[in-house]
Amino acid sequence: MLRHLIALIAGSLFGAGLFISGMTDTAKVQGWLDVFGAWDPTLAFVMGGAMIPMALAWIVRNRRTTALTGAPLPPPPSKEIDSKLILGSLLFGVGWGLAGLCPGPSIASLSYGGAGLYVFVAAMLTGMVLAPVLRAQLDKPVPAE
């Protein structure tokens, strides 16, 4: 129960922060990405503000072995830069630039978004389901002939 309460509080804070900061406004996000046009630098403060608590969280994480609920913490992510990371980053960036949304803000916008948002979320969820299946297929060893 405590785990669910912590998740509810964290998710609510995250969603409120996305809404207040303007990250759920696709025009604002696309303005941030339009470096050579009508660039809107205000989201740099949002990103900077997000990096500070995340850096503190990583410091705390490195000193702990369990979460507040007593569950073991997952290992830190790999620092290896490989083709999967580069391709995934490129796909994420292209999708973010085209739609002006990424997963967190799209979920936070569901209550007031239009039909286009629902199409985006459906496509995002489809990609989340298909990605592990495709990865498993691509990672299969090629049989020797």
Coordinates of N, CA, C and O in Angstrom, one line a residue, residues 1-134:
M1 N 0.8 -1.2 0.0 CA 0.0 0.0 0.0 C 0.9 1.3 0.0 O 0.6 2.2 -0.7
L2 N 1.9 1.2 0.8 CA 2.8 2.4 0.9 C 3.4 2.7 -0.5 O 3.6 3.8 -0.9
R3 N 3.8 1.6 -1.2 CA 4.4 1.8 -2.6 C 3.4 2.5 -3.5 O 3.8 3.4 -4.2
H4 N 2.1 2.2 -3.4 CA 1.1 2.8 -4.3 C 0.9 4.3 -3.9 O 0.7 5.1 -4.7
L5 N 0.9 4.5 -2.6 CA 0.8 5.9 -2.1 C 1.9 6.8 -2.5 O 1.7 7.9 -3.0
I6 N 3.2 6.3 -2.4 CA 4.3 7.0 -2.9 C 4.3 7.2 -4.4 O 4.6 8.3 -4.9
A7 N 3.8 6.2 -5.1 CA 3.7 6.4 -6.6 C 2.7 7.4 -6.9 O 2.8 8.2 -7.8
L8 N 1.5 7.5 -6.2 CA 0.5 8.5 -6.4 C 1.0 9.9 -6.2 O 0.8 10.8 -7.0
I9 N 1.7 10.0 -5.1 CA 2.2 11.4 -4.7 C 3.3 11.8 -5.7 O 3.2 12.9 -6.2
A10 N 4.2 10.9 -6.1 CA 5.2 11.2 -7.1 C 4.7 11.5 -8.4 O 5.0 12.5 -9.1
G11 N 3.7 10.7 -8.9 CA 3.1 10.9 -10.2 C 2.3 12.2 -10.2 O 2.3 13.0 -11.2
S12 N 1.6 12.6 -9.1 CA 0.8 13.8 -9.0 C 1.8 15.0 -9.1 O 1.5 16.0 -9.8
L13 N 2.9 14.9 -8.3 CA 3.8 16.0 -8.4 C 4.4 16.2 -9.8 O 4.6 17.3 -10.3
F14 N 4.8 15.1 -10.4 CA 5.3 15.1 -11.7 C 4.3 15.7 -12.7 O 4.7 16.6 -13.5
G15 N 3.1 15.3 -12.7 CA 2.1 15.8 -13.6 C 1.8 17.3 -13.4 O 1.6 18.0 -14.3
A16 N 1.7 17.7 -12.1 CA 1.5 19.1 -11.8 C 2.7 19.9 -12.3 O 2.5 21.0 -12.9
G17 N 3.9 19.4 -12.1 CA 5.0 20.1 -12.6 C 5.0 20.3 -14.1 O 5.4 21.3 -14.7
L18 N 4.7 19.2 -14.8 CA 4.6 19.3 -16.3 C 3.5 20.3 -16.8 O 3.8 21.1 -17.7
F19 N 2.4 20.3 -16.1 CA 1.3 21.3 -16.5 C 1.7 22.7 -16.2 O 1.6 23.6 -17.0
I20 N 2.2 23.0 -15.0 CA 2.6 24.3 -14.6 C 3.7 24.9 -15.4 O 3.7 26.0 -15.8
S21 N 4.7 24.0 -15.8 CA 5.9 24.4 -16.5 C 5.6 24.7 -18.0 O 6.4 25.3 -18.7
G22 N 4.4 24.2 -18.5 CA 4.1 24.3 -19.9 C 4.6 23.2 -20.8 O 4.4 23.2 -22.0
M23 N 5.1 22.1 -20.2 CA 5.6 21.0 -20.9 C 4.4 20.2 -21.6 O 4.7 19.4 -22.5
T24 N 3.2 20.5 -21.2 CA 2.0 19.8 -21.8 C 1.5 20.6 -23.0 O 0.6 20.2 -23.7
D25 N 2.1 21.8 -23.2 CA 1.7 22.7 -24.4 C 2.6 22.4 -25.5 O 3.7 22.7 -25.6
T26 N 2.0 21.7 -26.6 CA 2.8 21.3 -27.7 C 3.4 22.4 -28.4 O 4.6 22.3 -28.9
A27 N 2.8 23.6 -28.5 CA 3.3 24.7 -29.2 C 4.6 25.2 -28.5 O 5.6 25.6 -29.1
K28 N 4.5 25.2 -27.1 CA 5.7 25.7 -26.3 C 6.9 24.7 -26.5 O 8.0 25.2 -26.7
V29 N 6.6 23.4 -26.5 CA 7.6 22.4 -26.7 C 8.3 22.6 -28.1 O 9.5 22.6 -28.3
Q30 N 7.4 22.7 -29.1 CA 7.9 22.8 -30.5 C 8.7 24.1 -30.6 O 9.7 24.2 -31.4
G31 N 8.3 25.2 -29.9 CA 9.0 26.4 -29.9 C 10.4 26.3 -29.3 O 11.4 26.9 -29.8
W32 N 10.5 25.4 -28.3 CA 11.8 25.1 -27.7 C 12.7 24.4 -28.7 O 13.9 24.7 -28.8
L33 N 12.1 23.5 -29.5 CA 12.9 22.8 -30.5 C 13.2 23.5 -31.7 O 14.1 23.1 -32.5
D34 N 12.5 24.6 -32.0 CA 12.7 25.4 -33.2 C 13.9 26.4 -33.0 O 13.7 27.6 -33.0
V35 N 15.1 25.9 -32.9 CA 16.3 26.7 -32.6 C 16.5 27.8 -33.7 O 17.0 28.9 -33.4
F36 N 16.3 27.5 -35.0 CA 16.6 28.4 -36.1 C 15.4 29.2 -36.5 O 15.4 30.0 -37.4
G37 N 14.3 29.1 -35.7 CA 13.1 29.9 -36.1 C 12.6 30.7 -34.9 O 13.4 31.5 -34.3
A38 N 11.4 30.6 -34.5 CA 10.9 31.3 -33.3 C 11.2 30.6 -32.0 O 10.3 30.0 -31.4
W39 N 12.5 30.6 -31.7 CA 12.9 29.8 -30.5 C 12.4 30.3 -29.2 O 12.4 31.5 -29.0
D40 N 11.9 29.4 -28.4 CA 11.4 29.8 -27.0 C 12.3 29.1 -26.0 O 12.2 27.9 -25.8
P41 N 13.2 29.9 -25.4 CA 14.2 29.3 -24.5 C 13.7 29.0 -23.1 O 14.4 28.4 -22.3
T42 N 12.4 29.3 -22.8 CA 11.9 29.1 -21.4 C 12.0 27.7 -20.9 O 12.1 27.5 -19.7
L43 N 11.9 26.7 -21.8 CA 11.9 25.3 -21.3 C 13.3 24.9 -20.8 O 13.4 23.9 -20.1
A44 N 14.3 25.7 -21.1 CA 15.6 25.4 -20.6 C 15.6 25.5 -19.0 O 16.2 24.7 -18.4
F45 N 14.8 26.4 -18.5 CA 14.6 26.5 -17.0 C 13.9 25.2 -16.5 O 14.3 24.8 -15.4
V46 N 12.9 24.7 -17.2 CA 12.2 23.5 -16.8 C 13.2 22.4 -16.8 O 13.3 21.6 -15.8
M47 N 14.0 22.2 -17.8 CA 14.9 21.1 -17.9 C 16.0 21.2 -16.8 O 16.4 20.2 -16.2
G48 N 16.5 22.4 -16.6 CA 17.5 22.7 -15.6 C 16.9 22.4 -14.2 O 17.6 21.7 -13.4
G49 N 15.7 22.8 -14.0 CA 15.0 22.5 -12.7 C 14.7 21.0 -12.5 O 14.7 20.5 -11.4
A50 N 14.6 20.3 -13.6 CA 14.4 18.8 -13.5 C 15.7 18.1 -13.2 O 15.8 17.1 -12.6
M51 N 16.8 18.6 -13.7 CA 18.1 18.0 -13.5 C 18.6 18.1 -12.1 O 19.3 17.2 -11.6
I52 N 18.3 19.1 -11.4 CA 18.8 19.3 -10.0 C 18.3 18.2 -9.1 O 19.0 17.5 -8.5
P53 N 16.9 18.0 -9.0 CA 16.5 16.9 -8.1 C 16.9 15.5 -8.6 O 17.1 14.6 -7.8
M54 N 17.0 15.4 -9.9 CA 17.5 14.1 -10.4 C 18.9 13.8 -10.0 O 19.3 12.7 -9.6
A55 N 19.8 14.8 -10.1 CA 21.2 14.6 -9.7 C 21.2 14.3 -8.2 O 22.0 13.4 -7.8
L56 N 20.4 14.9 -7.4 CA 20.3 14.6 -6.0 C 19.8 13.2 -5.7 O 20.3 12.5 -4.9
A57 N 18.8 12.8 -6.5 CA 18.3 11.4 -6.4 C 19.3 10.4 -6.7 O 19.4 9.3 -6.1
W58 N 20.2 10.6 -7.7 CA 21.3 9.7 -8.0 C 22.3 9.6 -6.9 O 22.8 8.5 -6.6
I59 N 22.5 10.7 -6.3 CA 23.5 10.7 -5.1 C 22.9 9.9 -4.0 O 23.6 9.0 -3.4
V60 N 21.6 10.1 -3.7 CA 20.9 9.3 -2.6 C 20.9 7.8 -3.0 O 21.2 7.0 -2.2
R61 N 20.6 7.6 -4.3 CA 20.5 6.2 -4.8 C 21.8 5.4 -4.6 O 21.8 4.3 -4.3
N62 N 22.9 6.1 -4.8 CA 24.2 5.5 -4.7 C 24.6 5.1 -3.3 O 25.5 4.3 -3.0
R63 N 23.9 5.7 -2.3 CA 24.1 5.5 -0.9 C 23.2 4.5 -0.3 O 23.3 4.1 0.9
R64 N 22.1 4.1 -1.0 CA 21.1 3.2 -0.5 C 21.1 1.9 -1.3 O 21.5 1.8 -2.5
T65 N 20.5 0.9 -0.7 CA 20.3 -0.4 -1.4 C 18.8 -0.7 -1.5 O 18.5 -1.6 -2.3
T66 N 18.0 -0.1 -0.7 CA 16.6 -0.3 -0.8 C 15.8 1.0 -0.9 O 16.3 2.1 -0.5
A67 N 14.6 0.9 -1.4 CA 13.7 2.1 -1.6 C 13.1 2.3 -0.2 O 13.2 1.6 0.8
L68 N 12.3 3.4 -0.1 CA 11.6 3.7 1.1 C 10.6 2.6 1.5 O 10.3 2.5 2.7
T69 N 10.1 1.9 0.6 CA 9.2 0.8 0.9 C 9.9 -0.5 1.3 O 9.3 -1.5 1.6
G70 N 11.2 -0.5 1.2 CA 12.0 -1.7 1.6 C 12.3 -2.6 0.4 O 13.1 -3.5 0.5
A71 N 11.8 -2.3 -0.8 CA 12.1 -3.0 -2.0 C 13.5 -2.7 -2.4 O 14.0 -1.6 -2.3
P72 N 14.2 -3.7 -3.0 CA 15.5 -3.5 -3.5 C 15.5 -2.5 -4.7 O 14.5 -2.5 -5.5
L73 N 16.5 -1.6 -4.8 CA 16.6 -0.7 -5.9 C 17.2 -1.4 -7.1 O 18.1 -2.2 -6.9
P74 N 16.7 -1.0 -8.3 CA 17.3 -1.6 -9.5 C 18.7 -1.1 -9.7 O 19.1 0.0 -9.1
P75 N 19.5 -1.8 -10.4 CA 20.9 -1.4 -10.6 C 20.9 -0.1 -11.5 O 19.9 0.2 -12.2
P76 N 21.9 0.7 -11.4 CA 22.0 1.9 -12.2 C 22.0 1.5 -13.7 O 22.5 0.4 -14.0
P77 N 21.5 2.4 -14.6 CA 21.6 2.1 -16.0 C 23.0 2.0 -16.5 O 23.9 2.6 -16.0
S78 N 23.1 1.3 -17.6 CA 24.4 1.1 -18.2 C 24.9 2.5 -18.8 O 24.1 3.3 -19.2
K79 N 26.2 2.7 -18.7 CA 26.8 3.9 -19.3 C 27.3 3.7 -20.7 O 27.9 4.6 -21.3
E80 N 27.1 2.5 -21.2 CA 27.5 2.2 -22.5 C 26.7 2.9 -23.6 O 25.5 2.9 -23.5
I81 N 27.4 3.5 -24.5 CA 26.7 4.2 -25.6 C 26.8 3.2 -26.8 O 27.9 3.0 -27.4
D82 N 25.6 2.6 -27.2 CA 25.6 1.7 -28.3 C 24.6 2.1 -29.3 O 24.0 3.1 -29.2
S83 N 24.5 1.3 -30.3 CA 23.6 1.6 -31.4 C 22.1 1.7 -31.0 O 21.3 2.5 -31.5
K84 N 21.7 0.9 -30.0 CA 20.3 0.9 -29.5 C 20.0 2.2 -28.8 O 19.0 2.8 -29.0
L85 N 21.0 2.7 -28.0 CA 20.8 4.0 -27.4 C 20.7 5.1 -28.4 O 19.8 6.0 -28.3
I86 N 21.6 5.1 -29.3 CA 21.6 6.2 -30.4 C 20.3 6.1 -31.2 O 19.7 7.2 -31.4
L87 N 19.9 5.0 -31.7 CA 18.7 4.9 -32.5 C 17.5 5.2 -31.6 O 16.6 6.0 -32.1
G88 N 17.4 4.8 -30.4 CA 16.3 5.1 -29.6 C 16.2 6.6 -29.3 O 15.1 7.2 -29.3
S89 N 17.3 7.2 -29.1 CA 17.4 8.7 -28.8 C 16.9 9.4 -30.1 O 16.2 10.4 -30.0
L90 N 17.4 9.0 -31.2 CA 17.0 9.6 -32.5 C 15.4 9.5 -32.7 O 14.8 10.5 -33.0
L91 N 14.9 8.3 -32.5 CA 13.5 8.1 -32.7 C 12.7 8.9 -31.7 O 11.7 9.5 -32.0
F92 N 13.1 9.0 -30.5 CA 12.4 9.7 -29.4 C 12.5 11.2 -29.8 O 11.4 11.9 -29.7
G93 N 13.6 11.7 -30.2 CA 13.7 13.1 -30.6 C 12.9 13.5 -31.8 O 12.2 14.6 -31.8
V94 N 12.8 12.6 -32.8 CA 12.0 12.9 -34.0 C 10.5 12.9 -33.6 O 9.8 13.8 -34.0
G95 N 10.1 12.0 -32.8 CA 8.7 11.9 -32.3 C 8.4 13.1 -31.5 O 7.3 13.7 -31.6
W96 N 9.3 13.5 -30.6 CA 9.1 14.7 -29.8 C 8.9 15.9 -30.6 O 8.1 16.8 -30.4
G97 N 9.8 16.1 -31.6 CA 9.8 17.3 -32.4 C 8.5 17.3 -33.3 O 8.0 18.4 -33.5
L98 N 8.1 16.2 -33.8 CA 6.9 16.1 -34.7 C 5.6 16.4 -33.9 O 4.7 17.1 -34.3
A99 N 5.5 15.7 -32.8 CA 4.3 15.8 -32.0 C 4.3 16.9 -30.9 O 3.2 17.4 -30.5
G100 N 5.5 17.3 -30.5 CA 5.6 18.3 -29.4 C 5.2 17.7 -28.0 O 5.0 18.4 -27.1
L101 N 5.2 16.4 -28.0 CA 4.9 15.7 -26.7 C 5.9 14.5 -26.5 O 6.3 13.9 -27.5
C102 N 6.1 14.1 -25.3 CA 6.8 12.9 -25.0 C 5.9 12.2 -24.0 O 4.8 12.7 -23.6
P103 N 6.2 11.0 -23.6 CA 5.3 10.1 -22.8 C 4.7 10.8 -21.5 O 3.5 10.8 -21.4
G104 N 5.5 11.4 -20.7 CA 4.9 12.0 -19.5 C 3.9 13.1 -19.8 O 2.8 13.0 -19.3
P105 N 4.3 14.1 -20.5 CA 3.3 15.2 -20.8 C 2.1 14.7 -21.6 O 1.0 15.2 -21.4
S106 N 2.2 13.7 -22.4 CA 1.1 13.2 -23.2 C 0.1 12.5 -22.2 O -1.2 12.8 -22.4
I107 N 0.5 11.8 -21.2 CA -0.4 11.2 -20.3 C -1.0 12.3 -19.4 O -2.2 12.3 -19.1
A108 N -0.2 13.3 -19.0 CA -0.7 14.4 -18.2 C -1.8 15.3 -19.0 O -2.6 15.9 -18.4
S109 N -1.7 15.2 -20.3 CA -2.6 16.0 -21.1 C -3.9 15.3 -21.5 O -4.7 15.9 -22.2
L110 N -4.0 14.0 -21.2 CA -5.2 13.2 -21.6 C -6.5 13.9 -21.2 O -7.5 13.7 -22.0
S111 N -6.6 14.5 -20.1 CA -7.8 15.1 -19.6 C -8.4 16.2 -20.5 O -9.6 16.5 -20.5
Y112 N -7.5 16.9 -21.2 CA -8.0 18.1 -22.0 C -7.5 18.1 -23.4 O -7.7 19.0 -24.2
G113 N -6.8 17.0 -23.8 CA -6.2 17.0 -25.2 C -7.3 16.6 -26.2 O -8.4 16.1 -25.9
G114 N -7.1 16.9 -27.4 CA -8.0 16.6 -28.5 C -7.8 15.2 -29.1 O -7.0 14.4 -28.5
A115 N -8.4 14.9 -30.2 CA -8.3 13.6 -30.9 C -6.8 13.3 -31.2 O -6.4 12.1 -31.1
G116 N -6.1 14.3 -31.6 CA -4.7 14.1 -32.0 C -3.9 13.5 -30.9 O -3.0 12.7 -31.0
L117 N -4.2 13.9 -29.6 CA -3.5 13.4 -28.5 C -3.8 12.0 -28.2 O -2.9 11.2 -27.9
Y118 N -5.0 11.6 -28.4 CA -5.4 10.2 -28.2 C -4.7 9.3 -29.3 O -4.3 8.2 -29.0
V119 N -4.6 9.8 -30.5 CA -3.9 9.1 -31.5 C -2.4 8.9 -31.1 O -1.8 7.8 -31.3
F120 N -1.8 10.0 -30.6 CA -0.4 9.9 -30.2 C -0.2 8.9 -29.1 O 0.7 8.1 -29.1
V121 N -1.1 9.0 -28.1 CA -1.0 8.0 -26.9 C -1.2 6.6 -27.4 O -0.4 5.7 -27.0
A122 N -2.1 6.4 -28.3 CA -2.3 5.0 -28.8 C -1.1 4.5 -29.6 O -0.7 3.4 -29.4
A123 N -0.5 5.4 -30.4 CA 0.7 5.0 -31.1 C 1.9 4.8 -30.1 O 2.6 3.8 -30.3
M124 N 2.0 5.6 -29.1 CA 3.0 5.4 -28.1 C 2.9 4.1 -27.4 O 3.9 3.3 -27.2
L125 N 1.6 3.8 -27.0 CA 1.4 2.5 -26.3 C 1.7 1.3 -27.2 O 2.2 0.3 -26.7
T126 N 1.3 1.4 -28.4 CA 1.6 0.4 -29.4 C 3.1 0.2 -29.5 O 3.5 -1.0 -29.5
G127 N 3.8 1.3 -29.6 CA 5.3 1.2 -29.7 C 5.9 0.5 -28.5 O 6.8 -0.3 -28.6
M128 N 5.3 0.8 -27.3 CA 5.8 0.2 -26.0 C 5.6 -1.3 -26.0 O 6.4 -2.0 -25.4
V129 N 4.5 -1.7 -26.6 CA 4.2 -3.1 -26.6 C 5.0 -3.8 -27.7 O 5.6 -4.9 -27.4
L130 N 5.2 -3.2 -28.8 CA 5.9 -3.9 -29.9 C 7.4 -3.8 -29.8 O 8.1 -4.7 -30.2
A131 N 8.0 -2.8 -29.1 CA 9.4 -2.7 -29.0 C 10.1 -3.9 -28.4 O 11.1 -4.4 -28.9
P132 N 9.6 -4.4 -27.3 CA 10.3 -5.6 -26.7 C 10.2 -6.8 -27.7 O 11.1 -7.6 -27.8
V133 N 9.1 -7.0 -28.4 CA 8.9 -8.1 -29.3 C 9.9 -7.9 -30.5 O 10.6 -8.9 -30.8
L134 N 10.0 -6.7 -31.0 CA 10.9 -6.5 -32.1 C 12.4 -6.6 -31.6 O 13.2 -7.2 -32.4

